[in-house]
Short mmCIF file of C-alpha atoms in Angstrom, two decimals:
data_model
loop_
_atom_site.label_atom_id
_atom_site.label_comp_id
_atom_site.label_asym_id
_atom_site.label_seq_id
_atom_site.Cartn_x
_atom_site.Cartn_y
_atom_site.Cartn_z
CA MET A 446 46.01 36.99 -44.68
CA PHE A 447 46.50 38.96 -41.61
CA SER A 448 45.00 36.22 -39.33
CA THR A 449 47.25 33.57 -40.72
CA PHE A 450 50.78 35.60 -40.62
CA PHE A 451 50.09 36.29 -37.28
CA GLY A 452 48.06 33.25 -36.13
CA GLY A 453 48.96 29.79 -35.82
CA SER A 454 50.82 27.73 -32.65
CA LYS A 455 53.21 29.22 -30.58
CA ARG A 456 56.17 26.83 -32.22
CA ALA A 457 55.12 28.79 -35.83
CA SER A 458 55.09 32.41 -34.59
CA LEU A 459 58.46 32.05 -32.60
CA ILE A 460 59.66 30.85 -36.30
CA ARG A 461 58.10 33.03 -38.36
CA ALA A 462 59.27 36.50 -36.06
CA GLY A 463 63.21 34.62 -35.87
CA ILE A 464 62.85 34.40 -39.75
CA LEU A 465 62.21 38.04 -39.85
CA ILE A 466 64.39 39.05 -37.22
CA VAL A 467 67.20 37.36 -39.10
CA LEU A 468 65.55 39.18 -42.78
CA ILE A 469 65.79 42.42 -41.22
CA ALA A 470 68.79 43.01 -39.75
CA VAL A 471 70.29 41.65 -43.30
CA ILE A 472 68.91 44.11 -44.83
CA ASP A 473 69.58 46.46 -42.80
CA TRP A 474 73.27 45.89 -43.01
CA LEU A 475 73.06 45.55 -46.93
CA VAL A 476 70.49 48.42 -47.52
CA VAL A 477 72.76 52.33 -47.71
CA GLU A 478 73.21 53.96 -44.01
CA GLU A 479 70.99 56.51 -45.18
CA VAL A 480 67.66 54.72 -45.14
CA PRO A 481 67.01 53.85 -41.08
CA LEU A 482 65.18 50.91 -40.93
CA GLY A 483 64.78 49.65 -37.26
CA PHE A 484 60.77 50.04 -36.87
CA LEU A 485 60.59 47.16 -38.95
CA TYR A 486 61.21 45.20 -35.94
CA LEU A 487 57.93 46.11 -34.85
CA LEU A 488 56.18 43.50 -37.27
CA PRO A 489 58.47 40.42 -35.04
CA MET A 490 57.19 42.06 -32.28
CA LEU A 491 53.69 42.18 -33.00
CA ILE A 492 53.99 38.05 -33.47
CA LEU A 493 55.73 37.61 -30.34
CA GLY A 494 53.42 39.71 -27.90
CA LYS A 495 50.66 37.23 -28.64
CA VAL A 496 52.83 34.11 -27.77
CA LEU A 497 55.41 35.27 -25.06
CA LYS A 498 55.46 36.58 -21.63
CA PRO A 499 56.44 40.21 -21.16
CA TRP A 500 59.95 39.23 -19.09
CA GLN A 501 60.53 37.24 -22.96
CA THR A 502 59.08 40.22 -24.48
CA GLY A 503 61.76 42.80 -22.99
CA LEU A 504 64.83 40.31 -23.95
CA VAL A 505 63.89 40.01 -27.35
CA ALA A 506 62.95 43.86 -27.35
CA GLY A 507 66.53 44.16 -26.00
CA LEU A 508 67.49 42.03 -29.09
CA CYS A 509 65.94 44.18 -31.17
CA THR A 510 67.20 47.60 -29.86
CA TYR A 511 71.17 46.16 -30.25
CA LEU A 512 70.39 45.24 -33.95
CA THR A 513 68.68 48.36 -34.59
CA GLU A 514 71.75 50.45 -33.07
CA GLU A 515 74.13 48.56 -34.47
CA PHE A 516 73.20 48.85 -37.99
CA ASP A 517 71.56 52.24 -38.37
CA GLN A 518 74.53 55.31 -39.53
CA TYR A 519 74.02 57.49 -36.20
CA PRO A 520 76.62 57.47 -34.22
CA TRP A 521 76.92 56.53 -30.47
CA ASN A 522 77.28 58.33 -27.63
CA LEU A 523 76.02 58.44 -23.96
CA ARG A 524 74.44 61.91 -24.24
CA THR A 525 72.55 60.91 -28.04
CA GLY A 526 72.69 56.60 -27.99
CA LEU A 527 71.15 55.56 -24.90
CA PRO A 528 68.34 58.24 -25.06
CA ARG A 529 68.04 56.74 -28.46
CA ASP A 530 68.18 53.29 -27.73
CA VAL A 531 66.07 53.59 -24.36
CA LEU A 532 62.62 55.25 -26.56
CA TYR A 533 63.88 52.01 -28.93
CA PHE A 534 63.40 49.45 -27.02
CA MET A 535 60.48 50.89 -24.94
CA ALA A 536 59.13 50.92 -28.47
CA PHE A 537 59.32 47.40 -29.43
CA PHE A 538 58.66 46.65 -25.65
CA SER A 539 55.74 48.19 -25.71
CA ILE A 540 54.48 46.85 -28.91
CA GLY A 541 55.17 43.37 -27.69
CA VAL A 542 52.94 44.12 -23.29
CA PHE A 543 50.32 45.48 -25.55
CA VAL A 544 50.00 42.48 -28.00
CA TYR A 545 50.30 40.43 -24.84
CA GLU A 546 47.38 42.28 -22.80
CA MET A 547 45.44 42.09 -25.84
CA ASN A 548 45.44 38.54 -26.45
CA ARG A 549 45.25 38.02 -22.80
CA ASN A 550 41.76 40.65 -22.60
CA ARG A 551 40.88 38.40 -25.71
CA GLN A 552 41.03 34.64 -24.19
CA VAL A 553 39.31 36.07 -20.84
CA ILE A 554 36.33 37.58 -23.41
CA LEU A 555 36.44 34.67 -25.38
CA GLN A 556 35.96 32.60 -22.26
CA HIS A 557 33.67 34.82 -20.49
CA LEU A 558 31.51 34.46 -23.79
CA HIS A 559 31.69 30.41 -23.85
CA GLU A 560 30.32 30.91 -20.02
CA ILE A 561 27.67 32.91 -20.90
CA GLU A 562 26.83 31.25 -24.25
CA GLU A 563 27.37 27.91 -21.56
CA GLN A 564 24.47 29.29 -19.05
CA ARG A 565 22.11 30.81 -21.41
CA ASP A 566 21.89 26.84 -23.32
CA ALA A 567 21.25 25.46 -20.06
CA ARG A 568 18.55 28.46 -19.11
CA ARG A 569 17.43 27.54 -22.10
CA GLU A 570 17.36 23.89 -21.44
CA ALA A 571 16.02 24.68 -17.83
CA GLU A 572 13.01 26.79 -19.16
CA GLU A 573 11.95 24.27 -21.79
CA GLN A 574 12.24 21.95 -19.32
CA LEU A 575 10.74 23.56 -16.91
CA THR A 576 8.13 24.48 -19.34
CA VAL A 577 6.92 20.87 -20.43
CA LEU A 578 6.61 20.18 -16.82
CA VAL A 579 3.96 22.87 -16.08
CA GLU A 580 2.41 22.58 -19.49
CA SER A 581 2.07 18.37 -19.04
CA SER A 582 1.25 18.61 -15.09
CA PRO A 583 -2.03 17.27 -14.28
CA ALA A 584 -2.39 19.65 -12.12
CA ALA A 585 -3.56 23.24 -12.45
CA ILE A 586 -0.65 25.79 -11.70
CA PHE A 587 -1.13 29.76 -11.52
CA THR A 588 0.63 32.80 -11.15
CA ALA A 589 -1.22 35.90 -10.40
CA ASP A 590 -0.02 39.34 -9.27
CA SER A 591 -1.30 41.27 -6.45
CA ASP A 592 -4.44 42.06 -7.59
CA GLY A 593 -5.08 38.35 -8.58
CA LYS A 594 -4.81 38.29 -12.28
CA VAL A 595 -3.24 35.50 -13.66
CA LEU A 596 -0.05 36.18 -15.24
CA MET A 597 0.46 32.35 -16.31
CA ALA A 598 -2.05 29.26 -16.30
CA ASN A 599 -1.01 26.11 -17.84
CA GLU A 600 -3.24 23.57 -20.14
CA ALA A 601 -4.43 21.56 -16.85
CA ALA A 602 -6.20 25.36 -15.48
CA HIS A 603 -8.07 25.85 -18.49
CA ARG A 604 -9.34 22.24 -18.63
CA MET A 605 -9.76 22.34 -14.40
CA LEU A 606 -12.02 25.73 -14.80
CA ALA A 607 -13.93 24.61 -18.49
CA VAL A 608 -12.53 27.86 -20.06
CA LYS A 609 -10.49 27.98 -23.32
CA ALA A 610 -6.92 28.39 -24.00
CA PRO A 611 -5.22 31.11 -23.03
CA LEU A 612 -8.49 33.47 -22.32
CA LEU A 613 -7.40 32.85 -18.42
CA LEU A 614 -4.30 35.14 -18.50
CA GLY A 615 -5.56 38.37 -17.52
CA ARG A 616 -8.95 37.45 -15.47
CA SER A 617 -9.16 37.27 -11.85
CA ILE A 618 -7.64 34.92 -9.81
CA HIS A 619 -10.24 35.01 -7.01
CA ARG A 620 -13.78 34.64 -9.44
CA TYR A 621 -12.73 30.97 -9.48
CA PHE A 622 -11.09 30.51 -5.99
CA PRO A 623 -12.85 33.25 -3.91
CA SER A 624 -10.48 32.18 -0.49
CA LEU A 625 -7.29 33.35 -2.53
CA ALA A 626 -8.64 37.01 -2.39
CA ASN A 627 -7.39 36.81 1.13
CA VAL A 628 -4.05 35.61 0.69
CA SER A 629 -3.11 37.78 -2.83
CA GLY A 630 -4.60 41.14 -1.17
CA ARG A 631 -2.27 44.38 -0.87
CA GLU A 632 -3.07 44.92 2.98
CA THR A 633 -0.99 41.13 3.12
CA ASN A 634 1.70 42.23 0.60
CA GLN A 635 3.95 42.23 3.40
CA TYR A 636 3.62 38.77 4.64
CA LEU A 637 5.27 35.87 2.69
CA PHE A 638 2.93 32.90 2.63
CA ARG A 639 3.70 28.95 2.10
CA THR A 640 1.18 26.57 2.81
CA VAL A 641 -1.31 23.91 1.74
CA MET A 642 -5.71 24.22 1.86
CA GLN A 643 -8.94 23.09 1.24
CA SER A 644 -11.52 25.68 -0.40
CA ARG A 645 -14.40 25.45 -2.66
CA GLY A 646 -13.83 26.56 -6.41
CA LEU A 647 -16.12 27.48 -9.55
CA ARG A 648 -15.87 26.37 -13.05
CA GLU A 649 -17.02 28.78 -16.02
CA ASP A 650 -20.46 27.99 -16.20
CA GLY A 651 -20.48 27.94 -12.22
CA GLU A 652 -20.26 24.70 -11.15
CA GLY A 653 -18.33 24.22 -7.60
CA PHE A 654 -15.94 21.69 -6.50
CA LEU A 655 -13.26 20.70 -3.81
CA ALA A 656 -10.00 22.05 -4.70
CA GLU A 657 -6.78 21.17 -2.86
CA ILE A 658 -4.75 23.92 -3.32
CA CYS A 659 -0.75 24.44 -2.56
CA PHE A 660 0.39 27.99 -3.30
CA SER A 661 2.85 30.87 -2.07
CA THR A 662 3.69 33.97 -2.20
CA TYR A 663 6.70 36.19 -3.34
CA ARG A 664 8.37 39.17 -4.21
CA THR A 665 9.48 40.47 -7.85
CA GLY A 666 10.62 44.17 -8.85
CA SER A 667 6.84 44.45 -10.19
CA GLY A 668 5.17 43.55 -6.90
CA SER A 669 4.28 40.79 -4.77
CA ARG A 670 3.10 37.51 -6.65
CA LEU A 671 1.06 34.30 -6.13
CA ALA A 672 1.95 30.76 -7.01
CA ALA A 673 -0.61 28.08 -6.72
CA LEU A 674 -0.97 24.46 -7.78
CA ILE A 675 -4.28 23.41 -7.54
CA LEU A 676 -5.68 19.42 -7.53
CA ASP A 677 -9.52 18.87 -7.60
CA SER A 678 -10.85 16.59 -5.28
CA SER A 679 -14.28 16.09 -5.62
CA GLU A 680 -13.31 12.94 -6.79
CA GLU A 681 -11.40 11.73 -4.09
CA PHE A 682 -13.97 13.28 -1.76
CA ARG A 683 -17.25 11.73 -3.02
CA THR A 684 -14.76 7.76 -3.18
CA ARG A 685 -13.90 8.95 0.92
CA GLU A 686 -17.90 9.56 1.81
CA GLU A 687 -19.08 6.32 -0.43
CA SER A 688 -16.47 4.36 1.20
CA SER A 689 -17.76 5.77 4.65
CA LEU A 690 -21.46 5.56 4.33
CA HIS A 691 -20.85 1.71 2.94
CA GLN A 692 -18.83 1.22 6.76
CA MET A 693 -21.02 3.10 8.76
CA LEU A 694 -24.38 1.14 6.92
CA ALA A 695 -22.43 -2.03 6.84
CA GLY A 696 -21.55 -1.35 11.13
CA SER A 697 -25.10 -0.19 11.72
CA ARG A 698 -26.33 -3.58 10.25
CA ILE A 699 -23.93 -5.51 11.92
CA ALA A 700 -24.69 -3.36 15.33
CA VAL A 701 -28.69 -4.02 14.93
CA SER A 702 -28.33 -7.48 13.92
CA ALA A 703 -26.24 -7.44 17.37
CA VAL A 704 -29.14 -5.64 19.46
CA SER A 705 -31.70 -7.77 17.99
CA HIS A 706 -30.40 -11.36 18.76
CA GLU A 707 -30.25 -10.03 22.44
CA VAL A 708 -34.10 -8.32 21.91
CA ARG A 709 -35.16 -11.73 21.11
CA ASN A 710 -33.28 -13.42 24.08
CA VAL A 711 -35.51 -10.94 26.43
CA CYS A 712 -39.16 -11.93 24.41
CA GLY A 713 -38.36 -15.09 24.14
CA ALA A 714 -37.66 -15.14 27.93
CA ILE A 715 -41.18 -12.83 28.59
CA ALA A 716 -43.09 -15.00 26.34
CA VAL A 717 -42.34 -17.81 28.52
CA VAL A 718 -43.85 -15.93 31.54
CA HIS A 719 -46.53 -14.63 29.64
CA ARG A 720 -47.51 -17.64 28.77
CA ASN A 721 -47.49 -19.58 32.23
CA LEU A 722 -49.00 -16.24 33.29
CA SER A 723 -51.68 -16.87 31.16
CA ARG A 724 -52.91 -19.82 32.46
CA ASP A 725 -54.07 -17.76 35.51
CA VAL A 726 -57.97 -17.41 35.09
CA ARG A 727 -57.74 -14.51 37.08
CA LEU A 728 -55.81 -12.68 34.13
CA ALA A 729 -58.08 -14.30 31.49
CA ASN A 730 -59.82 -10.66 31.05
CA ASP A 731 -57.35 -8.44 32.15
CA LYS A 732 -56.52 -5.58 29.72
CA ASP A 733 -52.88 -4.75 30.79
CA PHE A 734 -52.19 -8.62 30.75
CA GLU A 735 -53.12 -8.76 27.33
CA ALA A 736 -51.38 -5.38 26.26
CA LEU A 737 -48.31 -6.99 27.83
CA GLY A 738 -48.63 -9.78 25.30
CA ASN A 739 -49.24 -7.75 22.61
CA LEU A 740 -45.86 -5.78 23.02
CA VAL A 741 -43.96 -9.12 23.52
CA LEU A 742 -45.35 -10.20 20.23
CA ALA A 743 -44.79 -6.67 18.91
CA LEU A 744 -40.80 -6.76 19.97
CA GLU A 745 -40.35 -10.17 18.52
CA ARG A 746 -41.45 -8.85 15.13
CA ILE A 747 -39.74 -5.81 15.66
CA ALA A 748 -36.57 -8.56 16.56
CA ALA A 749 -37.04 -10.85 13.37
CA VAL A 750 -37.04 -8.40 11.10
CA ASP A 751 -34.12 -9.52 8.43
CA LEU A 752 -31.43 -7.39 8.12
CA ARG A 753 -29.95 -8.64 5.13
CA PRO A 754 -25.51 -8.21 4.59
CA TYR A 755 -24.61 -5.67 3.48
CA PRO A 756 -23.76 -5.93 -0.31
CA ASP A 757 -19.73 -7.52 -0.08
CA GLN A 758 -17.20 -5.20 -1.10
CA ALA A 759 -14.66 -7.70 -0.94
CA MET A 760 -11.61 -7.52 -3.38
CA GLU A 761 -7.92 -7.76 -3.97
CA VAL A 762 -5.87 -5.93 -1.99
CA ASP A 763 -2.53 -5.04 -1.22
CA LEU A 764 -1.94 -5.68 2.57
CA LEU A 765 1.35 -3.83 2.43
CA ALA A 766 0.24 -0.90 1.89
CA VAL A 767 -2.89 -0.49 4.41
CA LEU A 768 -0.49 -1.53 6.75
CA ASP A 769 2.03 1.40 5.62
CA ASP A 770 -1.79 3.32 6.16
CA LEU A 771 -1.54 2.09 9.13
CA ARG A 772 1.58 2.68 10.49
CA ILE A 773 1.09 6.39 9.33
CA VAL A 774 -1.69 6.71 11.69
CA ILE A 775 -0.61 5.12 14.42
CA THR A 776 2.76 6.16 14.78
CA PRO A 777 1.82 10.33 16.75
CA SER A 778 -0.56 8.23 18.90
CA LEU A 779 2.42 5.50 19.91
CA ALA A 780 4.64 8.08 20.32
CA ASP A 781 2.50 10.35 22.92
CA LYS A 782 1.94 7.27 24.19
CA ASP A 783 6.32 6.05 24.79
CA ILE A 784 4.83 2.86 23.09
CA GLN A 785 7.68 0.94 21.48
CA CYS A 786 6.29 -0.98 17.82
CA ILE A 787 8.17 -3.73 16.62
CA TRP A 788 7.01 -3.87 12.42
CA LYS A 789 7.72 -7.94 11.40
CA LEU A 790 6.21 -7.65 7.44
CA ASP A 791 6.78 -10.67 5.07
CA THR A 792 8.34 -8.78 1.83
CA ALA A 793 6.48 -12.17 0.03
CA LEU A 794 2.79 -11.48 1.19
CA PRO A 795 0.13 -12.13 -1.60
CA LEU A 796 -2.77 -10.12 -2.08
CA VAL A 797 -5.73 -10.63 -0.13
CA TRP A 798 -9.41 -10.42 -0.09
CA ALA A 799 -10.80 -8.06 2.21
CA ASP A 800 -12.38 -4.81 1.93
CA GLY A 801 -10.01 -2.39 2.11
CA ALA A 802 -11.46 0.45 4.15
CA ASN A 803 -13.37 -2.25 6.85
CA LEU A 804 -9.59 -4.31 7.14
CA MET A 805 -8.26 -1.24 8.24
CA GLN A 806 -11.13 -0.45 10.99
CA VAL A 807 -10.22 -4.08 12.09
CA PHE A 808 -6.28 -3.16 12.51
CA LEU A 809 -7.37 0.39 13.82
CA ASN A 810 -9.90 -1.19 15.86
CA LEU A 811 -7.05 -3.87 17.80
CA THR A 812 -4.29 -0.85 17.80
CA THR A 813 -6.32 1.80 19.71
CA ASN A 814 -7.15 -1.43 22.25
CA SER A 815 -3.03 -1.98 22.48
CA ILE A 816 -2.19 1.37 23.20
CA ARG A 817 -4.90 1.71 25.81
CA LYS A 818 -3.99 -1.24 27.13
CA LEU A 819 -0.58 0.05 27.36
CA ALA A 820 -0.91 3.28 27.92
CA GLU A 821 -1.42 2.33 31.87
CA LYS A 822 2.11 1.01 31.94
CA GLN A 823 4.89 3.23 33.82
CA SER A 824 7.81 1.77 31.14
CA ASP A 825 8.40 -1.51 29.09
CA LYS A 826 5.23 -1.06 26.57
CA THR A 827 5.71 -2.53 23.76
CA LEU A 828 3.32 -3.52 20.48
CA THR A 829 4.53 -6.00 18.10
CA ILE A 830 2.93 -6.06 14.94
CA TRP A 831 3.75 -9.53 12.51
CA ALA A 832 1.93 -9.92 9.09
CA LYS A 833 3.06 -13.29 7.45
CA ASN A 834 2.06 -15.41 5.33
CA GLU A 835 1.65 -19.29 6.25
CA GLY A 836 0.33 -20.67 2.94
CA GLN A 837 -3.33 -21.17 3.25
CA ARG A 838 -4.32 -18.26 5.10
CA VAL A 839 -2.39 -15.02 5.69
CA THR A 840 -1.97 -13.64 9.22
CA VAL A 841 -1.99 -10.59 10.98
CA GLU A 842 -1.03 -10.40 14.41
CA PHE A 843 -0.71 -7.53 17.00
CA LEU A 844 1.19 -8.33 20.66
CA ASP A 845 1.19 -5.88 23.21
CA ASN A 846 3.24 -6.56 26.54
CA GLY A 847 -0.01 -4.66 28.00
CA GLY A 848 -1.18 -7.58 30.61
CA GLY A 849 -3.46 -9.82 28.95
CA VAL A 850 -7.33 -10.41 28.87
CA ALA A 851 -9.01 -11.38 31.89
CA GLN A 852 -12.06 -12.89 30.92
CA PRO A 853 -11.39 -14.50 27.06
CA ALA A 854 -14.20 -16.11 26.56
CA GLU A 855 -16.20 -12.71 26.86
CA LEU A 856 -14.10 -10.72 24.20
CA PHE A 857 -16.39 -11.01 20.93
CA HIS A 858 -19.91 -10.15 22.26
CA PRO A 859 -21.68 -7.87 22.22
CA PHE A 860 -22.62 -5.30 25.28
CA GLN A 861 -19.99 -6.82 27.68
CA THR A 862 -20.21 -4.89 30.87
CA GLY A 863 -16.67 -2.92 31.87
CA ALA A 864 -15.97 -2.66 27.81
CA GLN A 865 -15.36 0.39 26.50
CA ASN A 866 -18.16 2.65 25.23
CA THR A 867 -20.93 0.20 23.73
CA GLY A 868 -18.85 -2.93 24.13
CA LEU A 869 -19.24 -3.58 20.08
CA GLY A 870 -15.61 -2.82 18.56
CA LEU A 871 -14.72 -6.14 18.47
CA TYR A 872 -17.65 -7.89 17.93
CA LEU A 873 -17.77 -5.50 14.37
CA ALA A 874 -14.02 -6.47 14.21
CA ARG A 875 -14.51 -9.79 13.68
CA SER A 876 -17.91 -9.23 11.92
CA PHE A 877 -15.69 -7.35 9.74
CA ALA A 878 -13.37 -9.54 8.73
CA ARG A 879 -15.58 -12.47 8.35
CA SER A 880 -17.51 -10.63 5.84
CA PHE A 881 -14.97 -10.64 3.35
CA GLY A 882 -13.57 -14.81 3.99
CA GLY A 883 -11.15 -14.09 7.24
CA ASP A 884 -11.55 -14.12 10.73
CA LEU A 885 -10.40 -12.96 14.12
CA LYS A 886 -8.84 -14.55 17.56
CA TYR A 887 -7.59 -14.12 20.22
CA MET A 888 -4.77 -16.30 21.80
CA PRO A 889 -3.47 -15.51 25.75
CA LEU A 890 -0.29 -15.25 26.63
CA PRO A 891 1.67 -15.02 29.94
CA GLY A 892 1.13 -11.29 30.60
CA SER A 893 0.39 -10.50 27.10
CA ALA A 894 -2.68 -10.48 24.56
CA CYS A 895 -2.41 -11.78 20.77
CA PHE A 896 -4.81 -10.65 18.66
CA ILE A 897 -4.36 -12.45 14.93
CA VAL A 898 -6.52 -11.41 11.96
CA GLU A 899 -6.56 -14.03 9.40
CA LEU A 900 -6.76 -13.54 5.83
CA ALA A 901 -7.81 -15.42 2.47
CA PRO A 902 -5.28 -15.07 0.08
CA VAL A 903 -5.76 -14.39 -3.14
CA ARG A 904 -4.88 -17.48 -5.61
#
């Protein structure tokens, strides 16, 4: 009832207050003078204090003071009337300002409460999203105290360590990741760490695995804390090592085949000389001459061993992805040698048939040769890598302005004189390219060297 009477819009409050003032004035005028009713003007002031500003409240308080003085039974004079009117005015004005301030404080409190509720809802939503993110993450997420005791571990962490949830809580994280003992110890509390490391982890049953650990430390009122995001990189490590083994075996077979070819050529020449000398009767019973013949035959048998090619690992390869990886690998070397690299990549390149690891080695061999040649120049060093789709084939050109090649005819021969290391780099690169249906060619240009890798597109 009171809320209905004192509530409502500003206009409704003004109308109710006006009616009350008029009604009180009329009653005060009609009632016997011995009954003062001026105090009743406090009611409309309670209503108006909520909707009027203080200066407006003062005007209404002055009106109510006049009406009270006009209809009361007390004679007015300066000695007694003025103090009485001041008290009337102060009573009316004070109650109006009191209500005004109470209403303003109420609005502030309500607004503040609304903001708190919004912040609470936002915090609750953020916590829910964070919880979903942590629990749905494929990576193991831990938090631990300064003693290494696990405070929080998500489902992926329990799966990684083969522990039933939530049994990890309260256990020492050092039991599973011993390398973290050097990070969360009390003597390191004064330092904050934010880094990544690779270390060995242990599952609950003692099985070891390779872990990639991204961790940071932070401080709270209860001491330092450790937060860690951990990935099991064992499968990636195995894949990388198997790929390296495959690449090493493939390269070794090609290199040994080249050596065998050279040995066969030498043995053939020696065998011809041995046969010519065997006609000399003076050497017929010479043991050293006979041993030389046996040695030649043994070398021929060794060189004639059938080195079957390593099983073909060609598959559908995204050439743009391989070139993106190449960009990441060679960019620091290019910047260090002050070489400008121009990339011209056709965005509509199809998939190609290749072995991804060996194709990367072909590209790295060509770019390394270009960087080595360009490093000899003082300025204007440019390497252009251009990949394009030519319909029947996909080509990747490596063009540098390092001066070209002096003897192009001997480029792809193994063990060529004057080459870096063994002289097998370009020989292996072309062998790799041909192993998955491609090729590596050289195109001479004035003052430049251009190597072209041809690849078969997937149809």
